[in-house]
Coordinates of C-alpha atoms in Angstrom, one line a residue:
N1 CA 30.2 40.3 -39.1
L2 CA 33.5 39.6 -41.1
C3 CA 34.1 42.4 -43.7
F4 CA 36.4 41.8 -46.6
D5 CA 38.0 43.9 -49.4
P6 CA 36.9 43.0 -52.8
K7 CA 39.8 44.4 -54.3
H8 CA 41.8 41.3 -53.0
N9 CA 42.1 38.5 -55.3
W10 CA 40.1 35.7 -53.9
H11 CA 36.7 34.1 -54.4
P12 CA 34.3 34.6 -51.4
L13 CA 32.8 31.2 -52.1
S14 CA 35.9 29.5 -50.9
V15 CA 35.6 31.2 -47.3
L16 CA 31.8 30.4 -47.4
I17 CA 32.8 26.6 -48.1
S18 CA 35.3 26.6 -45.6
L19 CA 32.9 28.1 -42.9
S20 CA 30.2 25.6 -43.9
H21 CA 32.5 22.9 -43.1
L22 CA 33.0 24.1 -39.8
S23 CA 29.3 24.5 -39.1
N24 CA 28.4 20.9 -40.2
H25 CA 30.3 19.5 -37.4
S26 CA 27.8 18.1 -34.7
E27 CA 29.2 20.5 -32.2
N28 CA 28.7 23.5 -34.6
R29 CA 25.4 23.1 -36.1
F30 CA 24.4 26.3 -34.4
L31 CA 26.1 28.5 -37.2
T32 CA 24.0 30.3 -39.6
I33 CA 26.1 31.8 -42.5
R34 CA 25.0 34.6 -44.6
L35 CA 26.8 36.2 -47.4
S36 CA 25.7 39.5 -48.8
D37 CA 27.8 42.3 -50.4
H38 CA 31.1 42.3 -48.8
R39 CA 30.0 40.7 -45.5
I40 CA 29.9 37.5 -43.8
S41 CA 27.1 37.1 -41.0
F42 CA 27.1 34.5 -38.3
H43 CA 24.0 33.9 -36.3
F44 CA 23.4 31.6 -33.3
P45 CA 21.1 31.6 -30.1
K46 CA 21.9 34.3 -27.8
K47 CA 21.9 32.2 -24.5
S48 CA 24.4 29.4 -25.6
V49 CA 27.7 29.9 -23.9
I50 CA 29.2 27.0 -25.6
Q51 CA 28.4 28.3 -29.1
F52 CA 29.8 32.0 -28.2
R53 CA 33.0 30.4 -27.0
Q54 CA 33.3 28.2 -30.2
L55 CA 32.6 31.1 -32.3
R56 CA 35.1 33.3 -30.7
M57 CA 37.7 30.5 -31.2
F58 CA 36.8 30.7 -34.9
F59 CA 37.7 34.5 -34.8
H60 CA 41.0 33.9 -33.2
S61 CA 41.6 31.0 -35.6
I62 CA 41.3 33.6 -38.9
S63 CA 43.0 36.2 -36.8
V64 CA 40.0 38.4 -37.0
P65 CA 40.3 41.4 -34.6
H66 CA 37.2 42.3 -32.4
S67 CA 37.4 45.8 -34.1
R68 CA 35.5 46.1 -37.3
K69 CA 38.4 46.6 -39.9
R70 CA 38.4 45.3 -43.4
V71 CA 40.7 42.0 -43.4
P72 CA 42.1 40.6 -46.6
F73 CA 41.5 36.9 -47.0
P74 CA 43.9 34.8 -49.1
Q75 CA 42.7 32.9 -52.0
G76 CA 43.0 29.6 -50.3
G77 CA 40.4 30.3 -47.9
L78 CA 40.9 30.4 -44.2
V79 CA 44.2 31.7 -42.9
Q80 CA 46.3 28.9 -41.7
P81 CA 47.9 29.6 -38.0
Q82 CA 51.8 29.5 -37.9
N83 CA 53.7 27.1 -35.8
T84 CA 54.0 29.6 -32.9
S85 CA 50.3 29.5 -32.4
K86 CA 49.8 25.8 -32.0
K87 CA 50.3 25.9 -28.1
K88 CA 47.6 28.8 -28.1
L89 CA 45.2 26.4 -30.1
C90 CA 45.7 23.3 -28.2
A91 CA 44.8 25.4 -24.9
H92 CA 41.8 26.7 -26.7
K93 CA 40.6 23.1 -27.7
L94 CA 41.3 21.9 -24.2
E95 CA 39.1 24.8 -22.7
Q96 CA 36.4 24.0 -25.1
Q97 CA 36.3 20.3 -24.3
K98 CA 36.2 21.0 -20.5
T99 CA 33.5 23.6 -20.9
T100 CA 31.5 21.2 -23.2
Q101 CA 32.0 18.3 -20.7
S102 CA 31.0 20.4 -17.7
L103 CA 27.9 21.8 -19.3
D104 CA 26.9 18.5 -20.8
S105 CA 27.3 16.8 -17.2
S106 CA 25.2 19.7 -15.8
Q107 CA 22.5 19.5 -18.2
K108 CA 22.4 15.8 -17.6
S109 CA 22.2 16.1 -13.9
H110 CA 19.4 18.7 -14.5
S111 CA 17.3 16.1 -16.7
I112 CA 17.9 13.3 -14.2
T113 CA 16.7 16.1 -11.3
Q114 CA 13.8 16.6 -13.4
C115 CA 13.0 13.0 -13.9
T116 CA 13.7 12.3 -10.2
S117 CA 11.2 15.0 -9.1
F118 CA 8.7 13.9 -11.7
K119 CA 8.8 10.5 -10.1
N120 CA 8.6 11.6 -6.9
R121 CA 5.6 13.7 -7.4
H122 CA 3.9 10.6 -8.8
Q123 CA 5.1 8.5 -5.9
Q124 CA 3.7 11.1 -3.2
H125 CA 0.3 11.2 -5.1
H126 CA 0.4 7.5 -4.9
C127 CA 1.2 7.2 -1.2
H128 CA -1.6 9.8 -0.3
L129 CA -4.1 7.7 -2.5
R130 CA -3.0 4.5 -0.7
L131 CA -3.6 6.3 2.6
K132 CA -7.1 7.4 1.7
I133 CA -8.1 4.0 0.4
Q134 CA -6.7 2.2 3.5
K135 CA -8.8 4.4 5.8
I136 CA -11.9 3.8 3.9
I137 CA -11.3 0.0 4.4
Q138 CA -10.6 0.4 8.1
E139 CA -13.7 2.4 8.5
M140 CA -15.7 -0.4 6.8
E141 CA -14.1 -3.0 9.3
I142 CA -14.8 -1.0 12.3
H143 CA -18.6 -0.8 11.2
N144 CA -18.5 -4.7 10.5
Q145 CA -19.7 -4.1 7.0
E146 CA -19.1 -7.3 5.5
E147 CA -21.0 -6.7 2.3
P148 CA -20.7 -3.0 1.5
S149 CA -23.7 -1.2 0.3
E150 CA -24.1 -0.1 -3.4
T151 CA -23.0 3.4 -2.6
C152 CA -19.6 1.9 -1.1
Q153 CA -19.3 -0.5 -4.1
I154 CA -19.4 2.6 -6.6
Q155 CA -17.0 4.4 -4.5
Y156 CA -14.7 1.3 -4.6
I157 CA -14.7 0.9 -8.3
S158 CA -13.7 4.9 -8.6
L159 CA -11.0 4.2 -6.3
K160 CA -9.9 1.1 -7.9
Q161 CA -9.5 3.2 -11.1
Q162 CA -7.7 6.0 -9.6
L163 CA -5.3 3.5 -8.0
L164 CA -4.6 1.8 -11.4
H165 CA -4.1 5.0 -13.3
S166 CA -1.6 6.1 -10.3
I167 CA 0.3 2.9 -10.9
Q168 CA 0.4 3.6 -14.6
N169 CA 1.6 7.1 -14.1
R170 CA 4.0 6.0 -11.6
S171 CA 5.4 3.3 -13.9
N172 CA 5.5 6.0 -16.9
K173 CA 3.4 3.3 -18.9
E174 CA 1.2 4.4 -22.2
N175 CA -1.9 2.5 -20.9
L176 CA -3.2 0.1 -18.4
Q177 CA -2.8 -2.8 -20.6
S178 CA 0.8 -2.3 -20.6
L179 CA 1.4 -2.6 -16.9
E180 CA 3.4 -5.6 -15.8
I181 CA 3.6 -7.4 -12.5
C182 CA 6.9 -5.5 -11.6
D183 CA 5.0 -2.4 -11.8
F184 CA 3.0 -3.4 -8.8
S185 CA 3.9 -3.4 -5.1
G186 CA 2.6 -5.7 -2.6
D187 CA 0.3 -3.0 -0.8
D188 CA -1.1 -2.0 -4.5
L189 CA -2.1 -5.6 -4.8
F190 CA -3.7 -5.9 -1.6
L191 CA -5.6 -2.6 -1.9
L192 CA -6.8 -3.8 -5.3
A193 CA -7.9 -7.2 -3.8
M194 CA -10.0 -5.3 -0.9
L195 CA -11.5 -2.9 -3.6
S196 CA -12.7 -5.8 -5.7
C197 CA -15.2 -6.8 -3.0
N198 CA -18.0 -7.3 -5.5
D199 CA -15.8 -10.0 -7.5
D200 CA -14.4 -12.6 -5.2
S201 CA -12.7 -14.3 -8.2
E202 CA -10.8 -11.1 -8.9
R203 CA -10.3 -10.5 -5.4
F204 CA -8.5 -13.9 -5.0
H205 CA -6.4 -13.2 -8.2
F206 CA -4.8 -10.1 -6.6
L207 CA -4.4 -11.8 -3.4
S208 CA -2.7 -14.9 -5.0
L209 CA -0.2 -12.2 -6.9
G210 CA 0.6 -10.5 -3.7
S211 CA 1.2 -13.8 -1.8
S212 CA 3.8 -15.2 -4.4
H213 CA 7.3 -15.4 -3.6
Q214 CA 8.2 -12.1 -5.4
F215 CA 6.3 -10.0 -2.8
N216 CA 5.3 -12.3 0.2
H217 CA 3.1 -9.5 1.3
R218 CA 1.8 -10.2 5.0
E219 CA -1.9 -9.1 4.5
C220 CA -2.2 -10.9 1.2
L221 CA -0.7 -14.4 2.4
F222 CA -3.1 -14.1 5.5
E223 CA -6.2 -13.3 3.3
C224 CA -5.3 -15.6 0.7
G225 CA -5.1 -18.5 3.3
L226 CA -8.5 -17.5 4.8
S227 CA -10.1 -17.5 1.3
L228 CA -8.8 -20.9 0.5
I229 CA -10.1 -22.2 3.9
T230 CA -13.6 -20.6 3.4
G231 CA -13.7 -21.1 -0.3
R232 CA -14.3 -17.5 -1.2
G233 CA -13.7 -16.8 -5.0
V234 CA -11.9 -20.2 -5.1
P235 CA -12.8 -24.0 -4.3
A236 CA -12.0 -24.6 -0.7
C237 CA -8.8 -26.2 0.0
T238 CA -7.8 -26.3 4.0
K239 CA -4.5 -27.8 3.3
T240 CA -3.3 -25.1 1.0
G241 CA -4.8 -22.4 3.1
K242 CA -3.1 -23.7 6.2
E243 CA 0.1 -23.7 4.3
L244 CA -0.2 -20.1 3.4
L245 CA -0.9 -19.1 7.1
K246 CA 2.1 -21.1 8.1
K247 CA 4.2 -19.1 5.8
C248 CA 2.7 -15.7 6.9
C249 CA 3.6 -16.9 10.5
E250 CA 7.3 -17.9 9.5
I251 CA 8.1 -14.8 7.5
H252 CA 6.0 -12.0 9.3
D253 CA 5.3 -13.7 12.8
Y254 CA 1.8 -12.2 12.0
D255 CA -0.7 -12.3 15.1
R256 CA -3.9 -12.9 13.2
A257 CA -2.4 -15.7 11.3
H258 CA -1.3 -17.2 14.5
L259 CA -4.8 -17.0 15.7
E260 CA -6.6 -18.6 12.7
L261 CA -4.0 -21.5 12.9
G262 CA -5.0 -21.8 16.7
N263 CA -8.6 -21.9 15.7
L264 CA -7.9 -24.5 13.0
F265 CA -6.0 -26.9 15.4
C266 CA -8.5 -26.5 18.0
E267 CA -11.2 -27.7 15.6
E268 CA -8.9 -30.8 14.7
G269 CA -8.3 -31.4 18.5
Q270 CA -4.7 -30.5 18.3
Y271 CA -4.7 -28.5 21.3
Q272 CA -0.9 -28.3 22.0
K273 CA -0.4 -26.9 18.6
A274 CA -3.3 -24.4 19.2
H275 CA -1.8 -23.3 22.6
Q276 CA 1.5 -22.6 20.9
H277 CA -0.3 -20.3 18.1
Y278 CA -2.4 -18.6 20.7
T279 CA 0.8 -18.0 22.9
R280 CA 2.5 -16.5 20.1
A281 CA -0.6 -14.4 18.9
V282 CA -0.7 -12.7 22.5
D283 CA 3.1 -12.1 22.3
Q284 CA 2.6 -9.8 19.4
N285 CA 1.6 -6.2 20.2
N286 CA 0.3 -7.2 23.5
G287 CA -1.9 -9.9 21.8
S288 CA -5.5 -9.6 20.6
A289 CA -8.5 -9.9 22.6
T290 CA -9.7 -13.1 21.0
A291 CA -6.2 -14.7 21.3
W292 CA -6.3 -14.0 25.1
N293 CA -9.8 -15.4 25.3
N294 CA -9.2 -18.7 23.5
L295 CA -5.9 -19.3 25.5
G296 CA -7.7 -18.7 28.8
D297 CA -10.4 -21.2 27.5
L298 CA -7.8 -23.9 27.1
Y299 CA -6.6 -23.4 30.6
A300 CA -10.0 -23.2 31.9
N301 CA -10.9 -26.5 30.3
G302 CA -7.5 -28.1 30.5
L303 CA -7.1 -28.8 26.7
G304 CA -3.7 -29.5 25.6
V305 CA -2.5 -28.0 28.9
E306 CA -2.9 -28.5 32.7
E307 CA -6.0 -27.0 33.9
D308 CA -5.4 -23.7 35.7
R309 CA -8.8 -22.1 36.5
G310 CA -6.9 -19.1 38.2
L311 CA -4.7 -18.3 35.1
A312 CA -7.8 -18.7 32.8
E313 CA -9.6 -16.0 34.9
Q314 CA -6.7 -13.7 34.5
L315 CA -6.6 -14.4 30.6
F316 CA -10.3 -13.7 30.5
I317 CA -9.9 -10.5 32.3
K318 CA -7.3 -9.2 29.8
A319 CA -9.6 -10.2 27.0
A320 CA -12.6 -8.4 28.6
R321 CA -10.4 -5.3 29.3
C322 CA -9.6 -5.4 25.4
G323 CA -13.1 -5.3 24.5
H324 CA -13.8 -9.1 24.0
I325 CA -17.6 -9.5 24.9
F326 CA -17.5 -13.3 25.2
A327 CA -14.8 -13.1 27.8
L328 CA -17.4 -11.6 30.0
V329 CA -19.5 -14.8 29.5
N330 CA -16.5 -17.1 30.5
L331 CA -15.8 -15.1 33.5
G332 CA -19.5 -15.4 34.4
F333 CA -19.3 -19.2 33.7
L334 CA -16.3 -19.5 36.0
R335 CA -18.2 -17.6 38.8
E336 CA -21.2 -19.8 38.3
S337 CA -19.3 -23.2 38.6
D338 CA -17.8 -21.8 41.8
N339 CA -21.3 -21.0 43.1
R340 CA -20.7 -17.2 43.2
I341 CA -24.1 -16.7 41.5
Q342 CA -24.4 -13.0 42.2
E343 CA -21.0 -12.2 40.3
A344 CA -21.9 -14.6 37.5
I345 CA -25.3 -12.6 37.0
Q346 CA -23.4 -9.2 37.0
F347 CA -20.9 -10.8 34.2
Y348 CA -23.8 -12.2 32.3
E349 CA -25.9 -8.7 32.4
R350 CA -22.8 -6.8 31.1
A351 CA -22.3 -9.2 28.4
G352 CA -25.9 -9.1 27.4
R353 CA -26.1 -5.4 27.5
Q354 CA -23.1 -5.0 25.2
G355 CA -24.8 -7.3 22.6
C356 CA -23.9 -10.8 23.4
S357 CA -26.9 -13.0 23.6
A358 CA -25.4 -15.7 25.3
G359 CA -25.1 -13.4 28.6
F360 CA -29.0 -13.3 28.4
F361 CA -29.5 -16.8 27.6
N362 CA -27.3 -18.0 30.5
L363 CA -29.3 -15.6 32.8
G364 CA -32.6 -17.4 31.5
V365 CA -30.8 -20.7 32.3
I366 CA -30.2 -19.4 36.0
F367 CA -33.7 -18.2 36.6
T368 CA -35.1 -21.3 34.8
K369 CA -33.2 -23.9 37.2
G370 CA -32.9 -21.8 40.5
N371 CA -30.8 -23.2 43.3
E372 CA -30.2 -22.4 47.0
F373 CA -28.7 -19.0 46.0
I374 CA -31.4 -17.7 43.9
E375 CA -35.2 -18.6 43.6
K376 CA -36.7 -20.1 40.5
D377 CA -38.6 -17.5 38.4
L378 CA -40.0 -18.6 34.9
R379 CA -41.3 -15.1 34.0
I380 CA -37.8 -13.5 34.6
A381 CA -36.4 -16.3 32.6
K382 CA -38.8 -15.8 29.8
H383 CA -37.8 -12.2 29.7
Y384 CA -33.9 -13.1 29.5
F385 CA -34.7 -15.6 26.8
T386 CA -36.7 -13.1 24.9
L387 CA -33.9 -10.7 24.9
A388 CA -31.5 -13.2 23.6
H389 CA -33.8 -14.0 20.8
E390 CA -34.1 -10.3 19.9
L391 CA -30.4 -9.8 19.7
D392 CA -29.4 -12.3 17.1
Q393 CA -32.4 -14.4 16.4
D394 CA -31.3 -17.1 18.5
E395 CA -33.2 -20.4 17.6
T396 CA -32.3 -22.1 20.8
A397 CA -33.9 -19.4 22.6
L398 CA -36.9 -19.4 20.5
E399 CA -37.3 -23.3 21.2
V400 CA -37.0 -22.6 24.9
L401 CA -39.7 -19.6 24.7
R402 CA -42.1 -22.2 23.2
D403 CA -41.6 -24.7 25.9
F404 CA -42.3 -21.9 28.4
D405 CA -45.3 -20.9 26.9
L406 CA -46.5 -24.5 27.4
Q407 CA -45.3 -24.7 30.8
L408 CA -46.8 -21.5 31.9
R409 CA -50.2 -22.7 30.4
N410 CA -49.8 -25.9 32.4
E411 CA -49.1 -24.0 35.6
S412 CA -52.1 -21.7 35.2
C413 CA -54.2 -24.7 34.5
M414 CA -53.0 -26.3 37.6
G415 CA -53.8 -23.2 39.5
A416 CA -57.3 -23.0 38.3
L417 CA -58.0 -26.6 39.4

């Protein structure tokens, strides 16, 4: 509060106008000036350091002491500082500028920190959601659920909406329609494709976006190539699918892409190229069981490489240890071809008990023919053919069973005669 003596010849409006001019500046809009009786009041926020220092400078500029004394004002308004106080005013201005800059920078850094923490919070939530979805997809693959149940599809739709909203929050967009391709990552597009299992065209759309040059996502390239080869969600195009698989191998050296290319080249009779891709597949992460088995099949039959049954047996053993059931059948076939029938029967039995119908079928063939190492027994053979048919409804085993019934009836008739 500034007090003045009404006996002096000056008009209080001149002081008010001068103070208002000061308060209208962008840096001094905090001032609220009130004129009542013989008092001018200034009001500003209590927590503002800048405003307090600016107001104190104003007091110094009009030579107002801190004590509440009546100070006469000249008619011209504000008291002009003398030449001796110019250096002090310059020092006060420099102090004001430094204080303003330091606080502005601190406020700016605080706002940046808040923005960063806001983004980190959404990013952390987004990562947790992606891990949750990946776990669900892996569980579906473990249980071999190619077509998820209706309950799983409802869950996928819910997770898909959660993922889209999480991407929206992370990108700070108003709605889902405003999302752009730059707001997504390759992992986002792949998960959206996997969650679109009930719509193959939409699934392929997300995969094609993830396999574009902007992302070159490994799983998107692989799944998009398979979709083109099998015609899932898009007209089949083996040539384009193979190009995507090759691109996946060149960029990521992905073992699953090498394995699929090896299978394609085997179907085309290009066994040397198949051998190259199978070899690259087994070199990645100690190889997959299927890659070990297929590579052993090439050496066992001399396809594209020199025949080496010893090396083929070692490869089949590695595949069997990795859990490949059909490798047990191949090991049994190698033993059978070397007339080691008892060992072959053991491998066929193990394969059949683990769910491979080919193991039971080959056992039925052994007991149907018989040889010098094992006696012919049609009833035991029929038992194994029945087991093979029950496992996966093998039509070949069913035809053999029908022939067995006829053959057993003829034998019974001959015995009656």
